[in-house]
Amino acid sequence: MTVQRVPYHIAIVMDGNGRWANKRFLPRIAGHKVGVDALKRCAKACDARGVRVLTVFAFSSENWKRPSDEVSGLMDLFAIALAREVPQLNADGVQLRFIGERQGLSTRVLKGIQQAEAVTALNTRLVLNVCFNYGGRWDIVQAAAKLAAQGILPTEQHLSQAMALAHVPDPDLVIRTGGELRISNFLLWQSAYSEFVFVDTLWPDFDDAALAAAIASYAGRERRFGKTSDQLQLVNTPTRVG
Ligand code: IPE
Ligand code: IPE
Ligand code: MG
């Protein structure tokens, strides 16, 4: 076996809320609301399966281009969900982190983020990174700017350490729900050697069985990181002593 059966870090593009709602003749925001429940369920399922880090894409740098009622609905939902869900997440040992540009967010949202991070800072069961007002390009640029301000000529290591997800290892598995076969500016730097699973399931329908299927697909792959298969077999063959 060349990979750990359970990924340490799973990242998810939670896509398909709008279509889930459309199919039911509901407003798009109804899909986003059920999407919050799907995220709670997914965090529990990840923890139960031994995943230690879950990173989710909740609002992209580009999502500001949506109709203003959807954007304000998403901001309200985010603030409400934070206030409502943090006590239970805290009790479950989840450490919440918010990844993304904070400038441009309302005071209400910022307060919610700061409180959630402060309350859950010492939890160690599962790290839940919520990418909000996040873009992979934003992250690379902010990391480069940080280094430039310190007069550091960036190396890969410097950049990795300056990126917004420096507190966790790169994702082993990236899942995108909703059927689109694209990355949409998610984790451009960190997914260099991630395994990808794309599923048609709309995010509100993503359940433990769907998670198990994605993990099973991951577990059957050989992660070569540029090496040959033979090299990996050699490393994994136990050597006899004496
Ligand atoms: C993903 O679902 C959630 C956000 C981008 C906030 P979408 O809202 O993109 O759902 P679809 O892709 O329109 O179905
Ligand atoms: C990606 O989904 C962003 C989130 C899930 C938050 P989008 O629905 O915004 O992606 P595109 O626009 O279809 O590429
Ligand atoms: Mg979408």
JSON list of C-alpha atoms in Angstrom, two decimals, residues 105-186:
[
{"chain": "A", "resi": 105, "resn": "LEU", "atom": "CA", "xyz": [-16.36, 41.71, 4.92]},
{"chain": "A", "resi": 106, "resn": "SER", "atom": "CA", "xyz": [-18.98, 43.30, 7.18]},
{"chain": "A", "resi": 107, "resn": "THR", "atom": "CA", "xyz": [-18.28, 43.99, 10.85]},
{"chain": "A", "resi": 108, "resn": "ARG", "atom": "CA", "xyz": [-20.90, 41.38, 11.76]},
{"chain": "A", "resi": 109, "resn": "VAL", "atom": "CA", "xyz": [-19.19, 38.68, 9.71]},
{"chain": "A", "resi": 110, "resn": "LEU", "atom": "CA", "xyz": [-15.73, 39.68, 10.99]},
{"chain": "A", "resi": 111, "resn": "LYS", "atom": "CA", "xyz": [-16.92, 39.52, 14.60]},
{"chain": "A", "resi": 112, "resn": "GLY", "atom": "CA", "xyz": [-18.39, 36.06, 14.00]},
{"chain": "A", "resi": 113, "resn": "ILE", "atom": "CA", "xyz": [-15.13, 34.86, 12.46]},
{"chain": "A", "resi": 114, "resn": "GLN", "atom": "CA", "xyz": [-12.97, 36.27, 15.25]},
{"chain": "A", "resi": 115, "resn": "GLN", "atom": "CA", "xyz": [-15.20, 34.81, 17.96]},
{"chain": "A", "resi": 116, "resn": "ALA", "atom": "CA", "xyz": [-15.39, 31.38, 16.33]},
{"chain": "A", "resi": 117, "resn": "GLU", "atom": "CA", "xyz": [-11.61, 31.25, 15.95]},
{"chain": "A", "resi": 118, "resn": "ALA", "atom": "CA", "xyz": [-10.97, 32.40, 19.52]},
{"chain": "A", "resi": 119, "resn": "VAL", "atom": "CA", "xyz": [-13.47, 29.99, 21.11]},
{"chain": "A", "resi": 120, "resn": "THR", "atom": "CA", "xyz": [-12.21, 26.92, 19.20]},
{"chain": "A", "resi": 121, "resn": "ALA", "atom": "CA", "xyz": [-8.48, 27.75, 19.02]},
{"chain": "A", "resi": 122, "resn": "LEU", "atom": "CA", "xyz": [-7.33, 25.01, 21.39]},
{"chain": "A", "resi": 123, "resn": "ASN", "atom": "CA", "xyz": [-9.39, 22.17, 19.89]},
{"chain": "A", "resi": 124, "resn": "THR", "atom": "CA", "xyz": [-7.45, 19.36, 18.26]},
{"chain": "A", "resi": 125, "resn": "ARG", "atom": "CA", "xyz": [-9.91, 16.69, 17.02]},
{"chain": "A", "resi": 126, "resn": "LEU", "atom": "CA", "xyz": [-10.55, 18.17, 13.57]},
{"chain": "A", "resi": 127, "resn": "VAL", "atom": "CA", "xyz": [-9.28, 21.37, 11.96]},
{"chain": "A", "resi": 128, "resn": "LEU", "atom": "CA", "xyz": [-12.04, 22.88, 9.81]},
{"chain": "A", "resi": 129, "resn": "ASN", "atom": "CA", "xyz": [-10.70, 25.54, 7.43]},
{"chain": "A", "resi": 130, "resn": "VAL", "atom": "CA", "xyz": [-13.51, 27.56, 5.88]},
{"chain": "A", "resi": 131, "resn": "CYS", "atom": "CA", "xyz": [-12.35, 29.37, 2.74]},
{"chain": "A", "resi": 132, "resn": "PHE", "atom": "CA", "xyz": [-14.46, 32.51, 2.63]},
{"chain": "A", "resi": 133, "resn": "ASN", "atom": "CA", "xyz": [-13.75, 35.40, 0.28]},
{"chain": "A", "resi": 134, "resn": "TYR", "atom": "CA", "xyz": [-10.91, 33.16, -0.83]},
{"chain": "A", "resi": 135, "resn": "GLY", "atom": "CA", "xyz": [-9.12, 32.61, -4.11]},
{"chain": "A", "resi": 136, "resn": "GLY", "atom": "CA", "xyz": [-5.98, 30.61, -4.82]},
{"chain": "A", "resi": 137, "resn": "ARG", "atom": "CA", "xyz": [-4.53, 33.56, -6.71]},
{"chain": "A", "resi": 138, "resn": "TRP", "atom": "CA", "xyz": [-5.29, 35.92, -3.82]},
{"chain": "A", "resi": 139, "resn": "ASP", "atom": "CA", "xyz": [-3.40, 33.55, -1.51]},
{"chain": "A", "resi": 140, "resn": "ILE", "atom": "CA", "xyz": [-0.30, 33.39, -3.70]},
{"chain": "A", "resi": 141, "resn": "VAL", "atom": "CA", "xyz": [-0.27, 37.18, -4.11]},
{"chain": "A", "resi": 142, "resn": "GLN", "atom": "CA", "xyz": [-0.76, 37.90, -0.40]},
{"chain": "A", "resi": 143, "resn": "ALA", "atom": "CA", "xyz": [2.03, 35.45, 0.47]},
{"chain": "A", "resi": 144, "resn": "ALA", "atom": "CA", "xyz": [4.39, 37.05, -2.08]},
{"chain": "A", "resi": 145, "resn": "ALA", "atom": "CA", "xyz": [3.51, 40.53, -0.78]},
{"chain": "A", "resi": 146, "resn": "LYS", "atom": "CA", "xyz": [4.22, 39.45, 2.81]},
{"chain": "A", "resi": 147, "resn": "LEU", "atom": "CA", "xyz": [7.67, 38.21, 1.78]},
{"chain": "A", "resi": 148, "resn": "ALA", "atom": "CA", "xyz": [8.37, 41.31, -0.32]},
{"chain": "A", "resi": 149, "resn": "ALA", "atom": "CA", "xyz": [7.56, 43.53, 2.67]},
{"chain": "A", "resi": 150, "resn": "GLN", "atom": "CA", "xyz": [10.25, 41.66, 4.61]},
{"chain": "A", "resi": 151, "resn": "GLY", "atom": "CA", "xyz": [12.71, 41.92, 1.72]},
{"chain": "A", "resi": 152, "resn": "ILE", "atom": "CA", "xyz": [12.74, 38.13, 1.23]},
{"chain": "A", "resi": 153, "resn": "LEU", "atom": "CA", "xyz": [13.33, 36.68, -2.24]},
{"chain": "A", "resi": 154, "resn": "PRO", "atom": "CA", "xyz": [10.74, 33.88, -2.30]},
{"chain": "A", "resi": 155, "resn": "THR", "atom": "CA", "xyz": [11.66, 30.21, -2.42]},
{"chain": "A", "resi": 156, "resn": "GLU", "atom": "CA", "xyz": [9.01, 27.47, -2.53]},
{"chain": "A", "resi": 157, "resn": "GLN", "atom": "CA", "xyz": [9.50, 26.93, 1.18]},
{"chain": "A", "resi": 158, "resn": "HIS", "atom": "CA", "xyz": [9.15, 30.64, 1.99]},
{"chain": "A", "resi": 159, "resn": "LEU", "atom": "CA", "xyz": [5.98, 30.90, -0.06]},
{"chain": "A", "resi": 160, "resn": "SER", "atom": "CA", "xyz": [4.46, 27.77, 1.49]},
{"chain": "A", "resi": 161, "resn": "GLN", "atom": "CA", "xyz": [5.09, 29.21, 4.94]},
{"chain": "A", "resi": 162, "resn": "ALA", "atom": "CA", "xyz": [3.51, 32.54, 4.01]},
{"chain": "A", "resi": 163, "resn": "MET", "atom": "CA", "xyz": [0.36, 31.01, 2.51]},
{"chain": "A", "resi": 164, "resn": "ALA", "atom": "CA", "xyz": [-2.95, 31.09, 4.35]},
{"chain": "A", "resi": 165, "resn": "LEU", "atom": "CA", "xyz": [-3.00, 27.32, 4.93]},
{"chain": "A", "resi": 166, "resn": "ALA", "atom": "CA", "xyz": [0.54, 27.09, 6.35]},
{"chain": "A", "resi": 167, "resn": "HIS", "atom": "CA", "xyz": [-0.84, 25.63, 9.61]},
{"chain": "A", "resi": 168, "resn": "VAL", "atom": "CA", "xyz": [-1.78, 22.33, 7.90]},
{"chain": "A", "resi": 169, "resn": "PRO", "atom": "CA", "xyz": [-0.13, 19.98, 5.40]},
{"chain": "A", "resi": 170, "resn": "ASP", "atom": "CA", "xyz": [-1.29, 20.14, 1.76]},
{"chain": "A", "resi": 171, "resn": "PRO", "atom": "CA", "xyz": [-4.59, 18.38, 1.00]},
{"chain": "A", "resi": 172, "resn": "ASP", "atom": "CA", "xyz": [-4.25, 14.68, 0.15]},
{"chain": "A", "resi": 173, "resn": "LEU", "atom": "CA", "xyz": [-7.66, 14.56, -1.51]},
{"chain": "A", "resi": 174, "resn": "VAL", "atom": "CA", "xyz": [-9.64, 17.33, -3.23]},
{"chain": "A", "resi": 175, "resn": "ILE", "atom": "CA", "xyz": [-13.32, 16.59, -3.88]},
{"chain": "A", "resi": 176, "resn": "ARG", "atom": "CA", "xyz": [-15.59, 18.71, -6.08]},
{"chain": "A", "resi": 177, "resn": "THR", "atom": "CA", "xyz": [-19.32, 18.05, -5.97]},
{"chain": "A", "resi": 178, "resn": "GLY", "atom": "CA", "xyz": [-21.84, 19.34, -8.52]},
{"chain": "A", "resi": 179, "resn": "GLY", "atom": "CA", "xyz": [-20.41, 17.81, -11.68]},
{"chain": "A", "resi": 180, "resn": "GLU", "atom": "CA", "xyz": [-18.12, 20.60, -12.92]},
{"chain": "A", "resi": 181, "resn": "LEU", "atom": "CA", "xyz": [-14.62, 19.52, -13.92]},
{"chain": "A", "resi": 182, "resn": "ARG", "atom": "CA", "xyz": [-12.68, 22.62, -12.87]},
{"chain": "A", "resi": 183, "resn": "ILE", "atom": "CA", "xyz": [-10.81, 24.05, -9.91]},
{"chain": "A", "resi": 184, "resn": "SER", "atom": "CA", "xyz": [-12.43, 27.55, -9.90]},
{"chain": "A", "resi": 185, "resn": "ASN", "atom": "CA", "xyz": [-9.45, 29.23, -8.18]},
{"chain": "A", "resi": 186, "resn": "PHE", "atom": "CA", "xyz": [-9.37, 26.85, -5.17]}
]
